Structure formats: C-alpha cells, structure tokens
Amino acid sequence: MSLLIIGTVAFDTVETPYGKVERALGGSGTFASLAAAYYTRPRLVGVVGEDFPQEYIDLLASRGVDIRGIEHAAGKSFFWHGRYEQDINIRETLVTELNVLETFDPKLPADYLDSRYIFLANIDPNLQLKVLDQTPAAVLTMADTMNLWIDITRDALEQVLRRVDIILLNDSEARQLCGTPNLIKAARDILAKGPKAVILKKGEHGVMMFTDQAVFSLPAFPLQGVKDPTGAGDAFAGGFIGYLAGLDVRDDAHMRRALAVGTATASLCCEDFSIERFKTADRQAVSGRIAQIAAATAVDYAPLFGA
Ligand code: AMP
C-alpha cells in the first residue's frame, strides 16, 4: 500500500571513533526510505541542490525508492556535520546548513496525492503540515522531530501533534517537550496533545510504545559493531511504517511486530557509515535479525501465573 515519506536528502559529514566520511549520502528521508523499501515502494519527497550527485539519487532508485518526489532546486543541498564521542551515544552537531531547504515548499506529484501511509521524517514541522494538507487519503500518519524544532518551531510542532496518529521521539526530546525528567509521564503528556500512540526511542536501550490502552517495550538489537549511529532513528521509523504499509495493517499486534522490524533495520544502519549497510543487506538479513530479536526476548510466562 502507498507510503509517502518526506524528509531531508542530505550531504552528511560524520566523525565517529571508527572513522570519518565526508559529504556522504544522508538525511532523514534517505535513511527512512531505504529501510522502508524492504517492505514496500516508498515515495520520497524532499529537495536537493545542483551540487547533489546523480549517483546518490540512482542509488535510492536502485534500492526500490520512488524518487519522483525529489525536487531539484537551484542552490546547495542540505548539509549536516556531526561528531560522536568515544561514548557513541553522545553526539555533537557541528554544522547544519539548510540551504535549499530554506525555501522548500513541498508540492506533491499528482500521483502521490492518494498516499495512505505517511511518514513525516525529521524536517521543519511547517513542511510536515504542508504534506498533511496534501494527503487527504491518509489512514496512518506518523511524525518524527528533533530538539531543534522543539526549540524554534514549537507552535507548528504542537499542530503536528494534534494531527498525526503516531509521534516518534527520542528520550531527551520527550523530556524537553514536556519539561519533565520522567519518561512515562512525558509519554502520557504527549498522548494528551493528540496522537494515538507515542513511540519513545531510547537508543541502545530500545523502544517503548504508549497508547491509551497499553505500554509495550522492546530492547535494542545487541550489536557489537556500531560504527556510525547516524540515521538509526530514521531507519527505525522507515522499517516500522514500511512494514505496516506493505501489509496495509494498523492493529496493535502488527504495530508490535513493526517495532521489531524497525529495531532490525535500525541495527543494520549502525553497522557502517552513511547508507553503506543498506547496499548489502537484503530482506533476508532483516528477517534473520528479527529472528534473533524474537529469540532474545522470548519468555514462557505461563508457569508464573496461577496457583
Ligand atoms: P538521526 O541520527 O536519526 O538523528 O538522523 C541523522 C540524519 O538527520 C542525518 O542524515 C542528517 O542529515 C539529518 N538531519 C540532521 N539535522 C537535521 C535537521 N535539522 N532537519 C532534518 N534532518 C536533519
């Protein structure tokens, strides 16, 4: 079923204790759509400048991403430079250049207007709202965000929260948004702002999903070889919604499975720089990882119940 993803398509310069890449293919839309492409053919909406190599666009297309929604604008592409510390959970953003994103006004191709599953990856919430305005056929909408937008575009972000079904946040963003150190309270506060589900990403500690009825928790994949965590959150989101869109399902049992899919695609993302791992990992690699997650979390609780 049709999945539309809007996000950044970027040049990333990334330094980690394991090496450095310069102006590699990155961006929230890029990572999310490559992960979603294991399960469906995502329609990627974004903007690149004149300096963006055709080779990067070709790579997205070769992995099954529908690239007709990528606009080519005059000017330079979005550029981000981040550096990770020895403790790879700590990241510093050294440069963010919006460039063509500053004037980007997403107009969806006519073929995309019937999209049913929508992922608003990390990008200015004002642009996320413009996409929601153009997708009346949506049956499941999910948004991601980051600290920058909580700081500078909070009103637009609050509007996004009122309009989407699922919001994804990492733990520090949830605390920042709600001004509370307690994650469970933060998730409840965010639910009260509008979304039906809140998914909290806790990096190497896994993920939690909150709805009015339930709380569900899954640990991260136990990876030894983390080289570059850039895009892990986006790859998580892409795998999650790509799986749901591919099957056209939205019930609780499938949402829980989708969390395992996202956990698998996020772990693959971290194993190499930029999008490198997505070039080599096939659908079987994702399934194999899901089997390992299933084994690592299986518990026969029955003997604990009853007399
Ligand atoms: P993550 O590691 O999940 O936070 O995602 C990192 C990706 O987000 C990188 O590929 C960046 O190009 C992209 N990114 C960084 N800052 C922003 C921003 N302000 N808006 C949108 N995308 C961004």
mmCIF file of C-alpha atoms and ligand atoms in Angstrom:
data_model
loop_
_atom_site.group_PDB
_atom_site.id
_atom_site.type_symbol
_atom_site.label_atom_id
_atom_site.label_comp_id
_atom_site.label_asym_id
_atom_site.label_seq_id
_atom_site.Cartn_x
_atom_site.Cartn_y
_atom_site.Cartn_z
ATOM 1 C CA MET A 1 0.000 0.000 0.000
ATOM 2 C CA SER A 2 1.232 3.501 -0.783
ATOM 3 C CA LEU A 3 3.729 5.026 1.659
ATOM 4 C CA LEU A 4 4.863 8.622 1.361
ATOM 5 C CA ILE A 5 7.943 9.840 3.229
ATOM 6 C CA ILE A 6 9.009 13.460 3.487
ATOM 7 C CA GLY A 7 12.391 14.255 4.990
ATOM 8 C CA THR A 8 15.847 15.558 4.267
ATOM 9 C CA VAL A 9 18.011 14.216 1.457
ATOM 10 C CA ALA A 10 21.406 15.398 2.527
ATOM 11 C CA PHE A 11 25.150 15.533 2.477
ATOM 12 C CA ASP A 12 26.440 14.224 5.818
ATOM 13 C CA THR A 13 29.944 14.601 7.174
ATOM 14 C CA VAL A 14 30.241 12.246 10.119
ATOM 15 C CA GLU A 15 33.084 11.555 12.543
ATOM 16 C CA THR A 16 32.967 8.619 14.928
ATOM 17 C CA PRO A 17 35.712 6.841 16.904
ATOM 18 C CA TYR A 18 35.808 4.377 13.974
ATOM 19 C CA GLY A 19 36.449 6.811 11.129
ATOM 20 C CA LYS A 20 35.068 9.696 9.121
ATOM 21 C CA VAL A 21 33.027 10.177 5.945
ATOM 22 C CA GLU A 22 32.643 13.479 4.120
ATOM 23 C CA ARG A 23 29.598 14.608 2.173
ATOM 24 C CA ALA A 24 28.211 11.081 2.197
ATOM 25 C CA LEU A 25 24.585 10.353 1.336
ATOM 26 C CA GLY A 26 22.420 11.069 4.364
ATOM 27 C CA GLY A 27 19.252 12.768 5.521
ATOM 28 C CA SER A 28 16.226 11.634 7.471
ATOM 29 C CA GLY A 29 14.211 10.919 4.295
ATOM 30 C CA THR A 30 17.070 8.907 2.830
ATOM 31 C CA PHE A 31 17.538 6.573 5.795
ATOM 32 C CA ALA A 32 13.795 6.161 6.343
ATOM 33 C CA SER A 33 13.032 5.321 2.730
ATOM 34 C CA LEU A 34 15.915 2.849 2.357
ATOM 35 C CA ALA A 35 14.643 0.974 5.418
ATOM 36 C CA ALA A 36 11.002 1.116 4.283
ATOM 37 C CA ALA A 37 11.998 -0.209 0.860
ATOM 38 C CA TYR A 38 12.490 -3.690 2.360
ATOM 39 C CA TYR A 39 8.708 -3.946 2.601
ATOM 40 C CA THR A 40 7.128 -1.510 0.157
ATOM 41 C CA ARG A 41 7.988 1.065 -2.518
ATOM 42 C CA PRO A 42 8.202 4.360 -0.606
ATOM 43 C CA ARG A 43 7.515 7.646 -2.348
ATOM 44 C CA LEU A 44 10.247 10.003 -1.157
ATOM 45 C CA VAL A 45 9.551 13.743 -1.052
ATOM 46 C CA GLY A 46 12.480 16.074 -0.478
ATOM 47 C CA VAL A 47 14.720 18.626 -2.113
ATOM 48 C CA VAL A 48 18.333 18.592 -3.296
ATOM 49 C CA GLY A 49 20.526 21.305 -4.793
ATOM 50 C CA GLU A 50 22.552 21.472 -8.002
ATOM 51 C CA ASP A 51 25.563 20.007 -6.216
ATOM 52 C CA PHE A 52 23.831 16.712 -5.418
ATOM 53 C CA PRO A 53 25.375 13.768 -7.308
ATOM 54 C CA GLN A 54 23.094 11.816 -9.630
ATOM 55 C CA GLU A 55 24.866 8.741 -8.308
ATOM 56 C CA TYR A 56 23.156 9.220 -4.899
ATOM 57 C CA ILE A 57 19.725 9.541 -6.493
ATOM 58 C CA ASP A 58 20.412 6.477 -8.654
ATOM 59 C CA LEU A 59 21.330 4.523 -5.552
ATOM 60 C CA LEU A 60 17.991 5.330 -3.910
ATOM 61 C CA ALA A 61 16.163 4.303 -7.089
ATOM 62 C CA SER A 62 18.150 1.071 -7.355
ATOM 63 C CA ARG A 63 17.075 0.117 -3.825
ATOM 64 C CA GLY A 64 13.394 0.468 -4.725
ATOM 65 C CA VAL A 65 12.694 4.045 -3.632
ATOM 66 C CA ASP A 66 10.284 6.060 -5.814
ATOM 67 C CA ILE A 67 12.344 9.222 -6.399
ATOM 68 C CA ARG A 68 9.873 11.239 -8.488
ATOM 69 C CA GLY A 69 9.081 13.389 -5.454
ATOM 70 C CA ILE A 70 12.656 14.630 -5.032
ATOM 71 C CA GLU A 71 12.755 18.224 -6.227
ATOM 72 C CA HIS A 72 15.949 19.601 -7.786
ATOM 73 C CA ALA A 73 16.325 23.255 -6.799
ATOM 74 C CA ALA A 74 18.847 25.983 -7.572
ATOM 75 C CA GLY A 75 21.435 26.281 -4.787
ATOM 76 C CA LYS A 76 23.263 23.957 -2.421
ATOM 77 C CA SER A 77 21.928 20.790 -0.806
ATOM 78 C CA PHE A 78 21.159 20.442 2.889
ATOM 79 C CA PHE A 79 24.404 19.728 4.754
ATOM 80 C CA TRP A 80 24.894 18.287 8.225
ATOM 81 C CA HIS A 81 28.126 17.606 10.118
ATOM 82 C CA GLY A 82 28.114 15.576 13.321
ATOM 83 C CA ARG A 83 30.752 14.130 15.598
ATOM 84 C CA TYR A 84 30.356 11.244 18.046
ATOM 85 C CA GLU A 85 32.381 10.900 21.190
ATOM 86 C CA GLN A 86 34.170 7.795 22.436
ATOM 87 C CA ASP A 87 30.831 7.020 24.103
ATOM 88 C CA ILE A 88 28.997 6.696 20.808
ATOM 89 C CA ASN A 89 25.690 7.665 22.421
ATOM 90 C CA ILE A 90 26.942 11.232 22.693
ATOM 91 C CA ARG A 91 26.800 13.301 19.521
ATOM 92 C CA GLU A 92 27.594 16.906 18.803
ATOM 93 C CA THR A 93 26.179 18.713 15.763
ATOM 94 C CA LEU A 94 28.964 20.884 14.349
ATOM 95 C CA VAL A 95 27.190 22.291 11.282
ATOM 96 C CA THR A 96 23.633 22.390 9.951
ATOM 97 C CA GLU A 97 23.238 24.255 6.635
ATOM 98 C CA LEU A 98 19.630 24.297 5.486
ATOM 99 C CA ASN A 99 20.488 25.704 2.006
ATOM 100 C CA VAL A 100 17.733 24.642 -0.471
ATOM 101 C CA LEU A 101 15.571 23.568 2.447
ATOM 102 C CA GLU A 102 15.147 27.206 3.456
ATOM 103 C CA THR A 103 12.810 27.904 0.539
ATOM 104 C CA PHE A 104 11.429 24.407 0.052
ATOM 105 C CA ASP A 105 7.672 24.364 -0.452
ATOM 106 C CA PRO A 106 6.700 20.713 -0.958
ATOM 107 C CA LYS A 107 4.186 20.195 -3.776
ATOM 108 C CA LEU A 108 3.349 16.538 -4.079
ATOM 109 C CA PRO A 109 3.309 14.979 -7.554
ATOM 110 C CA ALA A 110 -0.297 14.246 -8.621
ATOM 111 C CA ASP A 111 0.416 10.505 -8.366
ATOM 112 C CA TYR A 112 1.281 10.866 -4.682
ATOM 113 C CA LEU A 113 -1.952 12.541 -3.541
ATOM 114 C CA ASP A 114 -3.628 9.180 -2.860
ATOM 115 C CA SER A 115 -0.917 8.087 -0.388
ATOM 116 C CA ARG A 116 -2.401 6.188 2.559
ATOM 117 C CA TYR A 117 0.587 5.797 4.863
ATOM 118 C CA ILE A 118 2.560 8.960 5.625
ATOM 119 C CA PHE A 119 5.844 9.319 7.431
ATOM 120 C CA LEU A 120 6.867 12.882 8.232
ATOM 121 C CA ALA A 121 10.546 12.300 8.933
ATOM 122 C CA ASN A 122 12.633 14.866 10.753
ATOM 123 C CA ILE A 123 12.232 18.186 8.933
ATOM 124 C CA ASP A 124 10.727 21.589 9.771
ATOM 125 C CA PRO A 125 7.225 20.888 11.206
ATOM 126 C CA ASN A 126 5.819 23.634 8.960
ATOM 127 C CA LEU A 127 6.777 21.451 5.984
ATOM 128 C CA GLN A 128 5.298 18.405 7.715
ATOM 129 C CA LEU A 129 1.992 20.306 7.998
ATOM 130 C CA LYS A 130 2.075 21.162 4.285
ATOM 131 C CA VAL A 131 2.311 17.466 3.466
ATOM 132 C CA LEU A 132 -0.581 16.594 5.784
ATOM 133 C CA ASP A 133 -2.654 19.241 3.965
ATOM 134 C CA GLN A 134 -1.997 17.454 0.653
ATOM 135 C CA THR A 135 -2.706 13.868 1.730
ATOM 136 C CA PRO A 136 -6.441 13.557 2.425
ATOM 137 C CA ALA A 137 -6.434 9.792 1.737
ATOM 138 C CA ALA A 138 -4.084 9.081 4.663
ATOM 139 C CA VAL A 139 -5.080 6.252 7.006
ATOM 140 C CA LEU A 140 -1.927 6.262 9.168
ATOM 141 C CA THR A 141 0.284 9.295 9.765
ATOM 142 C CA MET A 142 3.470 9.290 11.797
ATOM 143 C CA ALA A 143 5.879 12.142 12.548
ATOM 144 C CA ASP A 144 9.411 12.366 13.864
ATOM 145 C CA THR A 145 11.094 15.507 15.193
ATOM 146 C CA MET A 146 14.200 16.761 16.970
ATOM 147 C CA ASN A 147 15.376 19.187 19.650
ATOM 148 C CA LEU A 148 15.948 21.993 17.110
ATOM 149 C CA TRP A 149 12.249 22.090 16.151
ATOM 150 C CA ILE A 150 11.127 21.844 19.787
ATOM 151 C CA ASP A 151 13.276 24.949 20.393
ATOM 152 C CA ILE A 152 12.408 27.088 17.386
ATOM 153 C CA THR A 153 9.063 25.925 15.909
ATOM 154 C CA ARG A 154 7.126 24.663 18.895
ATOM 155 C CA ASP A 155 3.746 26.011 17.735
ATOM 156 C CA ALA A 156 3.959 24.195 14.408
ATOM 157 C CA LEU A 157 5.127 21.063 16.199
ATOM 158 C CA GLU A 158 2.117 21.226 18.547
ATOM 159 C CA GLN A 159 -0.126 21.409 15.455
ATOM 160 C CA VAL A 160 1.615 18.340 14.030
ATOM 161 C CA LEU A 161 0.991 16.530 17.329
ATOM 162 C CA ARG A 162 -2.720 17.334 17.117
ATOM 163 C CA ARG A 163 -2.913 15.938 13.583
ATOM 164 C CA VAL A 164 -0.799 12.756 13.458
ATOM 165 C CA ASP A 165 -1.634 9.245 14.653
ATOM 166 C CA ILE A 166 1.870 8.408 15.895
ATOM 167 C CA ILE A 167 4.703 10.599 17.144
ATOM 168 C CA LEU A 168 8.266 9.333 17.428
ATOM 169 C CA LEU A 169 10.677 10.980 19.823
ATOM 170 C CA ASN A 170 13.889 10.061 21.489
ATOM 171 C CA ASP A 171 14.046 10.135 25.271
ATOM 172 C CA SER A 172 15.746 13.520 25.619
ATOM 173 C CA GLU A 173 13.319 15.128 23.158
ATOM 174 C CA ALA A 174 10.343 13.789 25.107
ATOM 175 C CA ARG A 175 11.765 15.241 28.331
ATOM 176 C CA GLN A 176 12.466 18.558 26.609
ATOM 177 C CA LEU A 177 8.997 18.757 25.060
ATOM 178 C CA CYS A 178 7.236 18.102 28.366
ATOM 179 C CA GLY A 179 9.676 19.629 30.823
ATOM 180 C CA THR A 180 9.729 16.510 32.977
ATOM 181 C CA PRO A 181 12.537 14.067 33.709
ATOM 182 C CA ASN A 182 10.108 11.120 33.932
ATOM 183 C CA LEU A 183 9.695 9.424 30.555
ATOM 184 C CA ILE A 184 6.446 7.675 31.398
ATOM 185 C CA LYS A 185 4.864 10.952 32.475
ATOM 186 C CA ALA A 186 6.263 12.657 29.368
ATOM 187 C CA ALA A 187 4.714 9.983 27.119
ATOM 188 C CA ARG A 188 1.336 10.432 28.837
ATOM 189 C CA ASP A 189 1.565 14.223 28.455
ATOM 190 C CA ILE A 190 2.366 13.843 24.766
ATOM 191 C CA LEU A 191 -0.590 11.467 24.248
ATOM 192 C CA ALA A 192 -2.781 14.178 25.727
ATOM 193 C CA LYS A 193 -1.585 16.534 22.985
ATOM 194 C CA GLY A 194 -3.304 14.455 20.289
ATOM 195 C CA PRO A 195 -1.511 11.412 18.861
ATOM 196 C CA LYS A 196 -2.970 7.927 19.390
ATOM 197 C CA ALA A 197 0.476 6.443 20.005
ATOM 198 C CA VAL A 198 3.821 7.734 21.254
ATOM 199 C CA ILE A 199 6.952 5.802 20.363
ATOM 200 C CA LEU A 200 9.955 6.644 22.504
ATOM 201 C CA LYS A 201 13.343 5.727 21.064
ATOM 202 C CA LYS A 202 15.917 5.081 23.742
ATOM 203 C CA GLY A 203 18.942 4.297 21.565
ATOM 204 C CA GLU A 204 20.811 1.238 22.758
ATOM 205 C CA HIS A 205 18.095 0.729 25.405
ATOM 206 C CA GLY A 206 15.417 0.018 22.827
ATOM 207 C CA VAL A 207 11.987 1.437 22.273
ATOM 208 C CA MET A 208 8.679 1.915 24.110
ATOM 209 C CA MET A 209 5.238 2.384 22.585
ATOM 210 C CA PHE A 210 2.471 4.073 24.561
ATOM 211 C CA THR A 211 -1.218 4.163 23.712
ATOM 212 C CA ASP A 212 -4.237 4.926 25.901
ATOM 213 C CA GLN A 213 -4.661 1.173 26.456
ATOM 214 C CA ALA A 214 -1.159 -0.231 26.698
ATOM 215 C CA VAL A 215 2.575 0.158 27.100
ATOM 216 C CA PHE A 216 4.884 -2.082 25.086
ATOM 217 C CA SER A 217 8.640 -2.279 25.300
ATOM 218 C CA LEU A 218 11.341 -3.886 23.155
ATOM 219 C CA PRO A 219 15.101 -3.865 23.752
ATOM 220 C CA ALA A 220 17.537 -2.812 21.046
ATOM 221 C CA PHE A 221 19.317 -5.424 18.957
ATOM 222 C CA PRO A 222 22.503 -6.361 20.880
ATOM 223 C CA LEU A 223 25.045 -5.007 18.379
ATOM 224 C CA GLN A 224 28.759 -5.218 18.992
ATOM 225 C CA GLY A 225 29.901 -3.475 15.854
ATOM 226 C CA VAL A 226 28.363 0.009 15.980
ATOM 227 C CA LYS A 227 30.368 2.188 13.563
ATOM 228 C CA ASP A 228 28.035 5.098 12.912
ATOM 229 C CA PRO A 229 24.590 5.501 14.522
ATOM 230 C CA THR A 230 23.600 8.381 12.220
ATOM 231 C CA GLY A 231 20.148 7.762 10.810
ATOM 232 C CA ALA A 232 19.314 4.895 13.178
ATOM 233 C CA GLY A 233 16.141 6.639 14.327
ATOM 234 C CA ASP A 234 15.076 7.267 10.739
ATOM 235 C CA ALA A 235 15.899 3.694 9.732
ATOM 236 C CA PHE A 236 13.837 2.506 12.696
ATOM 237 C CA ALA A 237 10.883 4.596 11.580
ATOM 238 C CA GLY A 238 11.209 3.526 7.949
ATOM 239 C CA GLY A 239 11.263 -0.172 8.810
ATOM 240 C CA PHE A 240 8.324 0.291 11.200
ATOM 241 C CA ILE A 241 5.988 2.091 8.827
ATOM 242 C CA GLY A 242 7.267 0.330 5.691
ATOM 243 C CA TYR A 243 6.201 -2.986 7.198
ATOM 244 C CA LEU A 244 2.728 -1.686 8.114
ATOM 245 C CA ALA A 245 2.253 -0.022 4.723
ATOM 246 C CA GLY A 246 3.445 -3.123 2.856
ATOM 247 C CA LEU A 247 0.726 -5.218 4.513
ATOM 248 C CA ASP A 248 -1.824 -2.383 4.874
ATOM 249 C CA VAL A 249 -2.378 -3.120 8.576
ATOM 250 C CA ARG A 250 -2.601 -0.897 11.667
ATOM 251 C CA ASP A 251 -3.764 -3.123 14.546
ATOM 252 C CA ASP A 252 -1.869 -3.475 17.827
ATOM 253 C CA ALA A 253 -0.355 -6.909 17.051
ATOM 254 C CA HIS A 254 1.089 -5.663 13.766
ATOM 255 C CA MET A 255 2.321 -2.452 15.391
ATOM 256 C CA ARG A 256 4.285 -4.563 17.882
ATOM 257 C CA ARG A 257 5.763 -6.630 15.050
ATOM 258 C CA ALA A 258 6.586 -3.420 13.235
ATOM 259 C CA LEU A 259 8.604 -2.295 16.263
ATOM 260 C CA ALA A 260 10.729 -5.435 15.850
ATOM 261 C CA VAL A 261 11.168 -4.687 12.143
ATOM 262 C CA GLY A 262 12.283 -1.129 12.964
ATOM 263 C CA THR A 263 14.669 -2.458 15.594
ATOM 264 C CA ALA A 264 16.230 -4.712 12.940
ATOM 265 C CA THR A 265 16.574 -2.008 10.249
ATOM 266 C CA ALA A 266 17.981 0.471 12.788
ATOM 267 C CA SER A 267 20.622 -2.037 13.879
ATOM 268 C CA LEU A 268 21.719 -2.623 10.297
ATOM 269 C CA CYS A 269 22.047 1.130 9.783
ATOM 270 C CA CYS A 270 24.540 1.435 12.666
ATOM 271 C CA GLU A 271 26.942 -1.193 11.346
ATOM 272 C CA ASP A 272 28.563 1.024 8.752
ATOM 273 C CA PHE A 273 28.873 4.673 7.761
ATOM 274 C CA SER A 274 26.173 6.557 5.876
ATOM 275 C CA ILE A 275 23.823 4.203 3.999
ATOM 276 C CA GLU A 276 26.533 1.627 3.202
ATOM 277 C CA ARG A 277 24.877 -1.252 5.036
ATOM 278 C CA PHE A 278 21.654 -0.865 3.074
ATOM 279 C CA LYS A 279 23.569 -1.581 -0.129
ATOM 280 C CA THR A 280 24.478 -5.074 1.032
ATOM 281 C CA ALA A 281 21.740 -6.150 3.469
ATOM 282 C CA ASP A 282 18.844 -7.874 1.735
ATOM 283 C CA ARG A 283 15.374 -8.670 3.077
ATOM 284 C CA GLN A 284 16.704 -11.978 4.411
ATOM 285 C CA ALA A 285 19.256 -10.111 6.508
ATOM 286 C CA VAL A 286 16.404 -8.130 8.064
ATOM 287 C CA SER A 287 14.374 -11.303 8.693
ATOM 288 C CA GLY A 288 17.391 -13.021 10.247
ATOM 289 C CA ARG A 289 17.799 -10.160 12.644
ATOM 290 C CA ILE A 290 14.100 -10.271 13.561
ATOM 291 C CA ALA A 291 14.507 -13.968 14.381
ATOM 292 C CA GLN A 292 17.376 -13.068 16.713
ATOM 293 C CA ILE A 293 15.245 -10.385 18.381
ATOM 294 C CA ALA A 294 12.445 -12.929 18.827
ATOM 295 C CA ALA A 295 14.859 -15.404 20.455
ATOM 296 C CA ALA A 296 16.391 -12.736 22.675
ATOM 297 C CA THR A 297 13.026 -11.598 24.025
ATOM 298 C CA ALA A 298 11.095 -14.880 24.237
ATOM 299 C CA VAL A 299 9.830 -15.773 27.709
ATOM 300 C CA ASP A 300 7.367 -18.505 28.618
ATOM 301 C CA TYR A 301 5.478 -16.649 31.332
ATOM 302 C CA ALA A 302 2.747 -19.266 31.825
ATOM 303 C CA PRO A 303 4.304 -21.103 34.798
ATOM 304 C CA LEU A 304 4.415 -17.783 36.685
ATOM 305 C CA PHE A 305 0.641 -17.418 36.539
ATOM 306 C CA GLY A 306 -1.943 -19.261 38.577
ATOM 307 C CA ALA A 307 -1.561 -21.155 41.813
HETATM 308 P P1 AMP B 1 19.393 10.731 13.359
HETATM 309 O O1 AMP B 1 20.726 10.085 13.590
HETATM 310 O O2 AMP B 1 18.262 9.742 13.356
HETATM 311 O O3 AMP B 1 19.180 11.916 14.228
HETATM 312 O O4 AMP B 1 19.416 11.276 11.869
HETATM 313 C C1 AMP B 1 20.527 11.939 11.334
HETATM 314 C C2 AMP B 1 20.169 12.425 9.946
HETATM 315 O O5 AMP B 1 19.290 13.547 10.083
HETATM 316 C C3 AMP B 1 21.384 12.915 9.170
HETATM 317 O O6 AMP B 1 21.465 12.146 7.973
HETATM 318 C C4 AMP B 1 21.126 14.384 8.891
HETATM 319 O O7 AMP B 1 21.361 14.731 7.550
HETATM 320 C C5 AMP B 1 19.669 14.576 9.225
HETATM 321 N N1 AMP B 1 19.465 15.850 9.945
HETATM 322 C C6 AMP B 1 20.288 16.438 10.822
HETATM 323 N N2 AMP B 1 19.790 17.622 11.262
HETATM 324 C C7 AMP B 1 18.589 17.761 10.640
HETATM 325 C C8 AMP B 1 17.564 18.761 10.652
HETATM 326 N N3 AMP B 1 17.675 19.892 11.377
HETATM 327 N N4 AMP B 1 16.462 18.563 9.915
HETATM 328 C C9 AMP B 1 16.344 17.433 9.191
HETATM 329 N N5 AMP B 1 17.259 16.472 9.080
HETATM 330 C C10 AMP B 1 18.381 16.618 9.806
#
